[in-house]
């Protein structure tokens, strides 16, 4: 089937309409019309080929809310008309130990990314959610719980799960002391989800501009990371720090903020950080680690948790025609706190 999306035709070119062939429905496939798609900072990294694995033409988008339009013969979980969601991956080997554990993001043969990943059968590159239609195998399609506002839910599929997973992995519960570095798409979800788990949350931001927002999101306070006095006073006061900064940066100002046995989880920068002095690690048995997205089972848990606690992303709705401007604003952290594309703004091919 012919469909249409917004693609970067080459590295660093503006996104523009692009027609492409959607693959034929396989027996275990679900086809959907994309209703909403979130705009993740990773989409920007990929359009610029920051990580060296982008394939062009590239249609980004991995925070997808859709409505089922057709299902393959063997599909049992979904039917036409269901509200569904797709996140950062659309396939994996399904037989390794990690897939069996429901941690498909660690698939031993490599997960198939929702966009710019080779299809496991045809080798064709996958195309993401900045498009009118999407096809994914049933196991990677999530159910949107009743009551979750479809127009706001999309960012849960990446910003949400990428922060929910480390909060769960490192056992955040009532009374946990959590700090979040960078109040953007991932950061604001980290705050809401940690608060939803009963944690006491602090935001670490570059300026005081987002202080009122941080409190409105449920944080107890915002510390300006360049304020040496405030940072010194916060020494030894966190069990977990979620670091969402999207570029190379210095971890040294943050490590002393961890209490003994505390953990700093990198979820933002993929690549080098400034040199680390091991002193705060050894003397406080502190850890620095990282975490990629989350498994399908955990993503469904997140969607159910968000519906139960009424935790929704803060979104600014845009039209697909405004995506290049949105990228520019995302680059300078001028979004509170996630752009979501209303895909009804994209006319179908031939319309
Ligand atoms: P975002 O909305 O742009 O937010 C990033 C925040 O980091 C900004 O709001 C800003 O917060 C802070 N920041 C921005 N530039 C900075 C700089 N130069 N130095 C220090 N702080 C800076 O981005 P996002 O969508 O949340 O994504 C964040 C990162 O996570 C990206 O690199 C993305 O690729 C990555 N990511 C990783 C995964 C994963 O699986 N681990 C999944 C999705 C995304 P303040 O203004 O408060 O300082
Ligand atoms: Zn993302």
mmCIF file of C-alpha atoms and ligand atoms in Angstrom:
data_model
loop_
_atom_site.group_PDB
_atom_site.id
_atom_site.type_symbol
_atom_site.label_atom_id
_atom_site.label_comp_id
_atom_site.label_asym_id
_atom_site.label_seq_id
_atom_site.Cartn_x
_atom_site.Cartn_y
_atom_site.Cartn_z
ATOM 1 C CA UNK A 1 0.000 0.000 0.000
ATOM 2 C CA UNK A 2 1.195 3.482 -0.823
ATOM 3 C CA UNK A 3 1.244 5.889 2.087
ATOM 4 C CA UNK A 4 2.861 9.173 3.019
ATOM 5 C CA UNK A 5 5.035 10.539 5.778
ATOM 6 C CA UNK A 6 7.474 13.342 6.510
ATOM 7 C CA UNK A 7 11.043 12.329 5.765
ATOM 8 C CA UNK A 8 14.538 13.725 5.960
ATOM 9 C CA UNK A 9 15.784 12.765 2.483
ATOM 10 C CA UNK A 10 19.424 13.119 3.550
ATOM 11 C CA UNK A 11 21.374 14.035 6.654
ATOM 12 C CA UNK A 12 20.453 17.464 8.016
ATOM 13 C CA UNK A 13 17.844 18.265 5.377
ATOM 14 C CA UNK A 14 14.454 19.620 6.469
ATOM 15 C CA UNK A 15 11.668 17.057 6.725
ATOM 16 C CA UNK A 16 9.317 17.070 3.731
ATOM 17 C CA UNK A 17 6.411 14.937 2.443
ATOM 18 C CA UNK A 18 7.557 11.542 1.194
ATOM 19 C CA UNK A 19 5.473 8.770 -0.365
ATOM 20 C CA UNK A 20 6.509 5.203 0.325
ATOM 21 C CA UNK A 21 5.207 1.639 0.125
ATOM 22 C CA UNK A 22 3.888 0.150 3.328
ATOM 23 C CA UNK A 23 4.645 -3.565 3.501
ATOM 24 C CA UNK A 24 1.930 -6.140 2.802
ATOM 25 C CA UNK A 25 0.200 -7.331 5.954
ATOM 26 C CA UNK A 26 1.777 -10.516 7.317
ATOM 27 C CA UNK A 27 -0.256 -13.015 9.343
ATOM 28 C CA UNK A 28 0.947 -11.575 12.673
ATOM 29 C CA UNK A 29 0.806 -7.900 11.666
ATOM 30 C CA UNK A 30 -1.397 -5.077 12.865
ATOM 31 C CA UNK A 31 -1.966 -2.118 10.507
ATOM 32 C CA UNK A 32 -2.951 1.222 11.966
ATOM 33 C CA UNK A 33 -3.713 4.776 11.042
ATOM 34 C CA UNK A 34 -1.387 7.001 13.066
ATOM 35 C CA UNK A 35 -3.422 9.500 15.102
ATOM 36 C CA UNK A 36 -0.699 11.189 17.146
ATOM 37 C CA UNK A 37 3.089 11.016 17.250
ATOM 38 C CA UNK A 38 5.388 12.546 19.860
ATOM 39 C CA UNK A 39 8.578 14.393 18.890
ATOM 40 C CA UNK A 40 11.529 12.942 20.820
ATOM 41 C CA UNK A 41 14.987 14.504 21.002
ATOM 42 C CA UNK A 42 16.200 11.191 19.542
ATOM 43 C CA UNK A 43 14.314 12.080 16.328
ATOM 44 C CA UNK A 44 16.521 15.157 16.101
ATOM 45 C CA UNK A 45 19.695 13.127 16.782
ATOM 46 C CA UNK A 46 18.632 10.626 14.098
ATOM 47 C CA UNK A 47 17.774 13.277 11.478
ATOM 48 C CA UNK A 48 21.289 14.677 12.022
ATOM 49 C CA UNK A 49 22.801 11.171 12.071
ATOM 50 C CA UNK A 50 24.474 11.959 15.403
ATOM 51 C CA UNK A 51 24.819 8.229 16.176
ATOM 52 C CA UNK A 52 25.948 7.061 12.736
ATOM 53 C CA UNK A 53 23.188 4.508 12.114
ATOM 54 C CA UNK A 54 20.554 6.662 10.382
ATOM 55 C CA UNK A 55 19.337 5.471 6.998
ATOM 56 C CA UNK A 56 17.849 7.981 4.544
ATOM 57 C CA UNK A 57 15.155 8.737 3.563
ATOM 58 C CA UNK A 58 14.360 8.730 7.276
ATOM 59 C CA UNK A 59 10.839 9.050 8.652
ATOM 60 C CA UNK A 60 11.225 9.565 12.411
ATOM 61 C CA UNK A 61 8.656 8.961 15.143
ATOM 62 C CA UNK A 62 8.542 6.363 17.907
ATOM 63 C CA UNK A 63 5.867 7.696 20.250
ATOM 64 C CA UNK A 64 2.849 6.490 18.340
ATOM 65 C CA UNK A 65 -0.856 6.346 19.073
ATOM 66 C CA UNK A 66 -2.925 4.731 16.342
ATOM 67 C CA UNK A 67 -6.233 3.110 15.475
ATOM 68 C CA UNK A 68 -6.259 -0.396 14.018
ATOM 69 C CA UNK A 69 -7.355 -0.502 10.364
ATOM 70 C CA UNK A 70 -6.588 -4.166 9.547
ATOM 71 C CA UNK A 71 -5.131 -7.262 11.189
ATOM 72 C CA UNK A 72 -3.335 -10.324 9.812
ATOM 73 C CA UNK A 73 -4.974 -13.765 9.868
ATOM 74 C CA UNK A 74 -3.224 -14.916 13.067
ATOM 75 C CA UNK A 75 -3.690 -11.765 15.143
ATOM 76 C CA UNK A 76 -5.731 -12.418 18.284
ATOM 77 C CA UNK A 77 -5.096 -9.445 20.580
ATOM 78 C CA UNK A 78 -6.448 -6.655 18.383
ATOM 79 C CA UNK A 79 -9.333 -5.922 16.038
ATOM 80 C CA UNK A 80 -10.191 -3.133 13.639
ATOM 81 C CA UNK A 81 -11.061 0.064 15.522
ATOM 82 C CA UNK A 82 -8.957 -0.620 18.652
ATOM 83 C CA UNK A 83 -6.803 2.203 20.042
ATOM 84 C CA UNK A 84 -3.205 1.015 20.090
ATOM 85 C CA UNK A 85 0.316 2.288 20.634
ATOM 86 C CA UNK A 86 3.809 1.597 19.307
ATOM 87 C CA UNK A 87 7.078 2.687 20.903
ATOM 88 C CA UNK A 88 10.733 2.511 19.928
ATOM 89 C CA UNK A 89 10.883 -1.069 18.657
ATOM 90 C CA UNK A 90 8.736 -3.143 16.310
ATOM 91 C CA UNK A 91 10.420 -6.564 16.357
ATOM 92 C CA UNK A 92 13.051 -8.778 17.999
ATOM 93 C CA UNK A 93 14.143 -12.422 17.691
ATOM 94 C CA UNK A 94 11.516 -13.561 20.236
ATOM 95 C CA UNK A 95 13.535 -16.628 21.237
ATOM 96 C CA UNK A 96 16.610 -15.464 23.197
ATOM 97 C CA UNK A 97 16.770 -15.264 26.997
ATOM 98 C CA UNK A 98 16.165 -11.496 27.000
ATOM 99 C CA UNK A 99 13.102 -11.703 24.729
ATOM 100 C CA UNK A 100 11.750 -14.503 26.952
ATOM 101 C CA UNK A 101 12.204 -12.241 29.966
ATOM 102 C CA UNK A 102 10.226 -9.502 28.215
ATOM 103 C CA UNK A 103 13.333 -7.332 27.808
ATOM 104 C CA UNK A 104 13.276 -7.167 24.025
ATOM 105 C CA UNK A 105 15.380 -3.993 24.137
ATOM 106 C CA UNK A 106 18.286 -6.302 25.031
ATOM 107 C CA UNK A 107 17.474 -8.933 22.357
ATOM 108 C CA UNK A 108 20.688 -10.884 21.706
ATOM 109 C CA UNK A 109 20.145 -10.508 17.965
ATOM 110 C CA UNK A 110 19.266 -6.821 18.289
ATOM 111 C CA UNK A 111 15.822 -5.244 18.409
ATOM 112 C CA UNK A 112 14.318 -3.810 15.242
ATOM 113 C CA UNK A 113 13.942 -0.066 15.687
ATOM 114 C CA UNK A 114 10.613 1.518 14.752
ATOM 115 C CA UNK A 115 12.427 3.606 12.177
ATOM 116 C CA UNK A 116 15.733 3.270 10.369
ATOM 117 C CA UNK A 117 16.005 -0.402 11.324
ATOM 118 C CA UNK A 118 16.186 -3.246 8.768
ATOM 119 C CA UNK A 119 13.038 -5.385 8.700
ATOM 120 C CA UNK A 120 13.952 -8.899 9.901
ATOM 121 C CA UNK A 121 12.407 -10.558 6.827
ATOM 122 C CA UNK A 122 12.867 -8.202 3.881
ATOM 123 C CA UNK A 123 15.756 -6.044 5.115
ATOM 124 C CA UNK A 124 13.827 -2.929 4.074
ATOM 125 C CA UNK A 125 14.262 0.029 6.408
ATOM 126 C CA UNK A 126 11.409 0.656 8.845
ATOM 127 C CA UNK A 127 9.627 4.008 8.705
ATOM 128 C CA UNK A 128 8.395 5.731 11.861
ATOM 129 C CA UNK A 129 5.294 7.459 13.114
ATOM 130 C CA UNK A 130 5.548 10.782 11.268
ATOM 131 C CA UNK A 131 3.433 8.984 8.699
ATOM 132 C CA UNK A 132 -0.186 8.301 7.907
ATOM 133 C CA UNK A 133 -0.047 4.523 8.392
ATOM 134 C CA UNK A 134 2.145 2.065 10.239
ATOM 135 C CA UNK A 135 2.421 -1.727 10.305
ATOM 136 C CA UNK A 136 3.953 -3.622 13.233
ATOM 137 C CA UNK A 137 3.855 -7.197 14.435
ATOM 138 C CA UNK A 138 1.271 -7.912 17.102
ATOM 139 C CA UNK A 139 3.763 -8.583 19.918
ATOM 140 C CA UNK A 140 5.074 -4.998 19.666
ATOM 141 C CA UNK A 141 1.690 -3.302 19.604
ATOM 142 C CA UNK A 142 0.406 -2.044 22.963
ATOM 143 C CA UNK A 143 -3.124 -1.605 24.194
ATOM 144 C CA UNK A 144 -4.138 1.931 25.149
ATOM 145 C CA UNK A 145 -6.148 1.622 28.373
ATOM 146 C CA UNK A 146 -9.645 3.114 28.345
ATOM 147 C CA UNK A 147 -9.691 6.587 29.790
ATOM 148 C CA UNK A 148 -6.181 7.582 28.703
ATOM 149 C CA UNK A 149 -6.433 10.804 26.662
ATOM 150 C CA UNK A 150 -5.252 9.742 23.195
ATOM 151 C CA UNK A 151 -4.113 13.239 22.277
ATOM 152 C CA UNK A 152 -1.675 13.324 25.204
ATOM 153 C CA UNK A 153 -0.590 9.723 25.637
ATOM 154 C CA UNK A 154 1.966 9.408 22.801
ATOM 155 C CA UNK A 155 5.045 10.588 24.776
ATOM 156 C CA UNK A 156 4.527 7.742 27.243
ATOM 157 C CA UNK A 157 5.826 5.400 24.521
ATOM 158 C CA UNK A 158 9.393 6.703 24.712
ATOM 159 C CA UNK A 159 9.848 9.542 27.230
ATOM 160 C CA UNK A 160 7.566 7.643 29.608
ATOM 161 C CA UNK A 161 9.012 4.145 29.406
ATOM 162 C CA UNK A 162 12.626 5.386 29.270
ATOM 163 C CA UNK A 163 12.169 6.974 32.691
ATOM 164 C CA UNK A 164 9.660 4.477 34.161
ATOM 165 C CA UNK A 165 12.028 1.559 33.549
ATOM 166 C CA UNK A 166 14.999 2.883 35.568
ATOM 167 C CA UNK A 167 12.684 4.144 38.329
ATOM 168 C CA UNK A 168 11.373 0.572 38.617
ATOM 169 C CA UNK A 169 14.757 -1.116 38.125
ATOM 170 C CA UNK A 170 16.298 0.894 40.976
ATOM 171 C CA UNK A 171 13.319 0.264 43.250
ATOM 172 C CA UNK A 172 11.805 3.731 43.609
ATOM 173 C CA UNK A 173 9.005 3.659 46.168
ATOM 174 C CA UNK A 174 7.269 5.750 48.820
ATOM 175 C CA UNK A 175 9.854 8.104 50.303
ATOM 176 C CA UNK A 176 12.658 7.447 47.777
ATOM 177 C CA UNK A 177 14.764 10.542 47.149
ATOM 178 C CA UNK A 178 14.992 11.094 43.397
ATOM 179 C CA UNK A 179 16.624 13.889 41.378
ATOM 180 C CA UNK A 180 16.076 14.519 37.679
ATOM 181 C CA UNK A 181 18.676 16.370 35.595
ATOM 182 C CA UNK A 182 17.161 18.302 32.670
ATOM 183 C CA UNK A 183 13.491 19.211 32.625
ATOM 184 C CA UNK A 184 12.540 18.328 29.059
ATOM 185 C CA UNK A 185 10.502 15.530 27.480
ATOM 186 C CA UNK A 186 12.101 12.688 29.434
ATOM 187 C CA UNK A 187 12.735 14.815 32.516
ATOM 188 C CA UNK A 188 9.166 15.940 33.034
ATOM 189 C CA UNK A 189 7.938 12.355 32.695
ATOM 190 C CA UNK A 190 10.579 11.217 35.197
ATOM 191 C CA UNK A 191 9.238 13.786 37.673
ATOM 192 C CA UNK A 192 5.591 12.807 37.214
ATOM 193 C CA UNK A 193 6.247 9.072 37.340
ATOM 194 C CA UNK A 194 8.555 9.241 40.371
ATOM 195 C CA UNK A 195 5.978 11.384 42.185
ATOM 196 C CA UNK A 196 3.352 8.809 41.181
ATOM 197 C CA UNK A 197 5.491 6.128 42.856
ATOM 198 C CA UNK A 198 5.596 8.162 46.071
ATOM 199 C CA UNK A 199 9.111 9.599 45.729
ATOM 200 C CA UNK A 200 10.356 12.996 46.910
ATOM 201 C CA UNK A 201 11.572 14.596 43.706
ATOM 202 C CA UNK A 202 14.075 17.384 43.013
ATOM 203 C CA UNK A 203 14.723 18.882 39.571
ATOM 204 C CA UNK A 204 18.275 19.894 38.623
ATOM 205 C CA UNK A 205 18.066 22.468 35.844
ATOM 206 C CA UNK A 206 20.456 24.928 34.204
ATOM 207 C CA UNK A 207 18.402 27.976 35.209
ATOM 208 C CA UNK A 208 15.563 28.821 37.584
ATOM 209 C CA UNK A 209 13.163 29.417 34.663
ATOM 210 C CA UNK A 210 11.291 26.149 35.147
ATOM 211 C CA UNK A 211 10.945 26.359 38.934
ATOM 212 C CA UNK A 212 7.182 26.945 39.002
ATOM 213 C CA UNK A 213 6.706 24.211 36.386
ATOM 214 C CA UNK A 214 8.794 21.760 38.405
ATOM 215 C CA UNK A 215 6.542 22.296 41.418
ATOM 216 C CA UNK A 216 3.399 22.044 39.301
ATOM 217 C CA UNK A 217 4.657 18.696 38.014
ATOM 218 C CA UNK A 218 4.954 17.496 41.615
ATOM 219 C CA UNK A 219 8.630 18.130 42.421
ATOM 220 C CA UNK A 220 9.443 19.516 45.864
ATOM 221 C CA UNK A 221 12.068 21.908 44.537
ATOM 222 C CA UNK A 222 14.309 22.910 41.664
ATOM 223 C CA UNK A 223 18.050 23.368 42.164
ATOM 224 C CA UNK A 224 20.008 25.406 39.642
ATOM 225 C CA UNK A 225 22.947 23.178 38.756
ATOM 226 C CA UNK A 226 25.360 26.127 38.451
ATOM 227 C CA UNK A 227 24.515 27.327 41.985
ATOM 228 C CA UNK A 228 27.509 25.942 43.882
ATOM 229 C CA UNK A 229 26.062 26.714 47.305
ATOM 230 C CA UNK A 230 22.734 24.988 46.655
ATOM 231 C CA UNK A 231 24.535 22.010 45.097
ATOM 232 C CA UNK A 232 26.891 21.712 48.101
ATOM 233 C CA UNK A 233 23.933 21.799 50.477
ATOM 234 C CA UNK A 234 22.319 18.958 48.536
ATOM 235 C CA UNK A 235 25.330 16.629 48.998
ATOM 236 C CA UNK A 236 24.506 13.011 49.940
ATOM 237 C CA UNK A 237 20.789 13.571 49.576
ATOM 238 C CA UNK A 238 19.573 11.338 46.706
ATOM 239 C CA UNK A 239 19.069 7.609 46.266
ATOM 240 C CA UNK A 240 18.691 7.917 42.502
ATOM 241 C CA UNK A 241 19.496 10.550 39.889
ATOM 242 C CA UNK A 242 18.011 10.278 36.393
ATOM 243 C CA UNK A 243 20.226 12.204 33.957
ATOM 244 C CA UNK A 244 18.401 13.202 30.756
ATOM 245 C CA UNK A 245 20.951 15.710 29.367
ATOM 246 C CA UNK A 246 21.124 15.134 25.569
ATOM 247 C CA UNK A 247 24.770 16.133 24.991
ATOM 248 C CA UNK A 248 28.276 15.441 26.326
ATOM 249 C CA UNK A 249 28.505 16.856 29.855
ATOM 250 C CA UNK A 250 30.316 16.712 33.176
ATOM 251 C CA UNK A 251 28.943 14.301 35.798
ATOM 252 C CA UNK A 252 31.251 15.524 38.551
ATOM 253 C CA UNK A 253 28.886 18.222 39.901
ATOM 254 C CA UNK A 254 26.199 15.556 40.337
ATOM 255 C CA UNK A 255 28.005 12.539 41.819
ATOM 256 C CA UNK A 256 28.446 14.061 45.321
ATOM 257 C CA UNK A 257 24.664 14.590 45.447
ATOM 258 C CA UNK A 258 24.159 10.823 45.657
ATOM 259 C CA UNK A 259 23.936 9.262 49.106
ATOM 260 C CA UNK A 260 26.021 6.175 49.937
ATOM 261 C CA UNK A 261 25.052 3.388 47.503
ATOM 262 C CA UNK A 262 23.205 5.893 45.340
ATOM 263 C CA UNK A 263 22.891 5.479 41.580
ATOM 264 C CA UNK A 264 23.096 7.945 38.713
ATOM 265 C CA UNK A 265 21.375 6.581 35.603
ATOM 266 C CA UNK A 266 22.253 8.090 32.241
ATOM 267 C CA UNK A 267 19.292 7.997 29.879
ATOM 268 C CA UNK A 268 20.147 11.031 27.716
ATOM 269 C CA UNK A 269 23.618 11.280 26.223
ATOM 270 C CA UNK A 270 24.587 8.308 24.057
ATOM 271 C CA UNK A 271 28.347 8.653 23.682
ATOM 272 C CA UNK A 272 31.148 10.259 25.666
ATOM 273 C CA UNK A 273 30.790 12.262 28.878
ATOM 274 C CA UNK A 274 33.543 14.340 30.487
ATOM 275 C CA UNK A 275 36.190 12.419 32.405
ATOM 276 C CA UNK A 276 34.993 11.062 35.746
ATOM 277 C CA UNK A 277 37.073 11.189 38.926
ATOM 278 C CA UNK A 278 36.468 7.885 40.751
ATOM 279 C CA UNK A 279 36.789 9.461 44.187
ATOM 280 C CA UNK A 280 33.054 9.982 44.842
ATOM 281 C CA UNK A 281 32.351 6.516 43.412
ATOM 282 C CA UNK A 282 34.765 4.673 45.712
ATOM 283 C CA UNK A 283 34.196 6.721 48.823
ATOM 284 C CA UNK A 284 30.427 6.508 48.635
ATOM 285 C CA UNK A 285 30.014 3.152 46.827
ATOM 286 C CA UNK A 286 28.085 5.224 44.306
ATOM 287 C CA UNK A 287 27.244 3.912 40.843
ATOM 288 C CA UNK A 288 26.978 5.399 37.374
ATOM 289 C CA UNK A 289 24.931 3.344 34.921
ATOM 290 C CA UNK A 290 22.655 3.714 31.905
ATOM 291 C CA UNK A 291 19.294 2.468 30.674
ATOM 292 C CA UNK A 292 17.687 2.150 27.226
ATOM 293 C CA UNK A 293 13.875 2.410 26.776
ATOM 294 C CA UNK A 294 12.124 -0.617 28.369
ATOM 295 C CA UNK A 295 10.571 -3.958 27.411
ATOM 296 C CA UNK A 296 7.107 -4.444 25.958
ATOM 297 C CA UNK A 297 5.633 -5.916 29.158
ATOM 298 C CA UNK A 298 6.987 -3.005 31.189
ATOM 299 C CA UNK A 299 5.667 -0.518 28.620
ATOM 300 C CA UNK A 300 2.182 -1.998 28.992
ATOM 301 C CA UNK A 301 2.582 -1.737 32.785
ATOM 302 C CA UNK A 302 3.497 1.922 32.354
ATOM 303 C CA UNK A 303 0.427 2.619 30.200
ATOM 304 C CA UNK A 304 -1.779 0.937 32.803
ATOM 305 C CA UNK A 305 -0.005 2.804 35.657
ATOM 306 C CA UNK A 306 -0.445 6.129 33.824
ATOM 307 C CA UNK A 307 -4.157 5.436 33.262
ATOM 308 C CA UNK A 308 -4.703 4.368 36.874
ATOM 309 C CA UNK A 309 -2.876 7.389 38.346
ATOM 310 C CA UNK A 310 -3.997 9.783 35.604
ATOM 311 C CA UNK A 311 -0.390 10.680 34.758
ATOM 312 C CA UNK A 312 -0.184 12.343 31.353
ATOM 313 C CA UNK A 313 2.582 14.152 29.484
ATOM 314 C CA UNK A 314 2.384 17.946 29.113
ATOM 315 C CA UNK A 315 2.025 18.395 25.381
ATOM 316 C CA UNK A 316 2.048 21.147 22.787
ATOM 317 C CA UNK A 317 0.089 19.950 19.761
ATOM 318 C CA UNK A 318 1.526 20.807 16.353
ATOM 319 C CA UNK A 319 0.705 20.127 12.720
ATOM 320 C CA UNK A 320 3.098 17.975 10.721
ATOM 321 C CA UNK A 321 3.787 20.973 8.473
ATOM 322 C CA UNK A 322 5.388 22.678 11.505
ATOM 323 C CA UNK A 323 7.824 19.860 12.292
ATOM 324 C CA UNK A 324 10.993 21.650 11.149
ATOM 325 C CA UNK A 325 10.208 24.624 13.346
ATOM 326 C CA UNK A 326 9.471 22.227 16.215
ATOM 327 C CA UNK A 327 12.905 20.613 15.720
ATOM 328 C CA UNK A 328 14.542 24.044 15.988
ATOM 329 C CA UNK A 329 12.653 24.771 19.190
ATOM 330 C CA UNK A 330 13.489 21.338 20.631
ATOM 331 C CA UNK A 331 17.157 21.982 19.901
ATOM 332 C CA UNK A 332 17.090 25.055 22.141
ATOM 333 C CA UNK A 333 14.945 23.358 24.826
ATOM 334 C CA UNK A 334 12.010 25.633 24.003
ATOM 335 C CA UNK A 335 9.199 23.172 24.617
ATOM 336 C CA UNK A 336 7.072 22.564 27.686
ATOM 337 C CA UNK A 337 7.363 19.664 27.581
ATOM 338 C CA UNK A 338 6.696 17.546 24.497
ATOM 339 C CA UNK A 339 5.559 18.326 20.980
ATOM 340 C CA UNK A 340 2.922 15.937 19.718
ATOM 341 C CA UNK A 341 1.986 15.902 16.043
ATOM 342 C CA UNK A 342 -1.718 15.727 15.241
ATOM 343 C CA UNK A 343 -1.406 13.363 12.290
ATOM 344 C CA UNK A 344 -4.838 14.376 10.983
ATOM 345 C CA UNK A 345 -2.907 17.351 9.560
ATOM 346 C CA UNK A 346 -1.240 15.011 7.045
ATOM 347 C CA UNK A 347 -3.385 14.315 4.021
ATOM 348 C CA UNK A 348 -3.264 10.690 2.858
ATOM 349 C CA UNK A 349 -1.531 9.810 -0.405
ATOM 350 C CA UNK A 350 -3.765 10.587 -3.380
ATOM 351 C CA UNK A 351 -6.143 12.788 -1.359
HETATM 352 P P1 LIG B 1 14.604 17.440 25.552
HETATM 353 O O1 LIG B 1 13.123 17.500 25.612
HETATM 354 O O2 LIG B 1 15.333 18.324 24.620
HETATM 355 O O3 LIG B 1 15.130 17.672 27.057
HETATM 356 C C1 LIG B 1 16.469 17.679 27.408
HETATM 357 C C2 LIG B 1 16.673 18.624 28.610
HETATM 358 O O4 LIG B 1 18.060 18.574 28.962
HETATM 359 C C3 LIG B 1 16.369 20.074 28.308
HETATM 360 O O5 LIG B 1 15.043 20.427 28.566
HETATM 361 C C4 LIG B 1 17.312 20.808 29.260
HETATM 362 O O6 LIG B 1 16.764 20.879 30.568
HETATM 363 C C5 LIG B 1 18.506 19.872 29.318
HETATM 364 N N1 LIG B 1 19.528 20.287 28.348
HETATM 365 C C6 LIG B 1 19.363 20.547 27.029
HETATM 366 N N2 LIG B 1 20.518 20.908 26.450
HETATM 367 C C7 LIG B 1 21.439 20.863 27.432
HETATM 368 C C8 LIG B 1 22.819 21.152 27.469
HETATM 369 N N3 LIG B 1 23.485 21.558 26.370
HETATM 370 N N4 LIG B 1 23.445 21.001 28.669
HETATM 371 C C9 LIG B 1 22.790 20.618 29.752
HETATM 372 N N5 LIG B 1 21.460 20.349 29.771
HETATM 373 C C10 LIG B 1 20.811 20.482 28.629
HETATM 374 O O7 LIG B 1 15.087 15.960 25.192
HETATM 375 P P2 LIG B 1 14.395 14.545 25.525
HETATM 376 O O8 LIG B 1 13.461 14.186 24.432
HETATM 377 O O9 LIG B 1 13.969 14.545 26.930
HETATM 378 O O10 LIG B 1 15.647 13.578 25.322
HETATM 379 C C11 LIG B 1 16.778 13.697 26.160
HETATM 380 C C12 LIG B 1 17.868 12.756 25.689
HETATM 381 O O11 LIG B 1 17.451 11.426 25.930
HETATM 382 C C13 LIG B 1 18.182 12.826 24.192
HETATM 383 O O12 LIG B 1 19.584 12.746 24.006
HETATM 384 C C14 LIG B 1 17.532 11.583 23.629
HETATM 385 O O13 LIG B 1 18.165 11.096 22.473
HETATM 386 C C15 LIG B 1 17.726 10.635 24.778
HETATM 387 N N6 LIG B 1 16.810 9.489 24.799
HETATM 388 C C16 LIG B 1 17.289 8.315 25.284
HETATM 389 C C17 LIG B 1 16.455 7.220 25.378
HETATM 390 C C18 LIG B 1 16.945 5.948 25.966
HETATM 391 O O14 LIG B 1 16.476 4.885 25.567
HETATM 392 N N7 LIG B 1 17.821 5.987 26.955
HETATM 393 C C19 LIG B 1 15.137 7.313 24.934
HETATM 394 C C20 LIG B 1 14.689 8.541 24.473
HETATM 395 C C21 LIG B 1 15.523 9.619 24.407
HETATM 396 P P3 LIG B 1 16.963 22.180 31.514
HETATM 397 O O15 LIG B 1 16.541 23.362 30.687
HETATM 398 O O16 LIG B 1 16.063 21.879 32.657
HETATM 399 O O17 LIG B 1 18.391 22.250 31.916
HETATM 400 ZN ZN1 LIG B 2 12.496 8.725 22.006
#
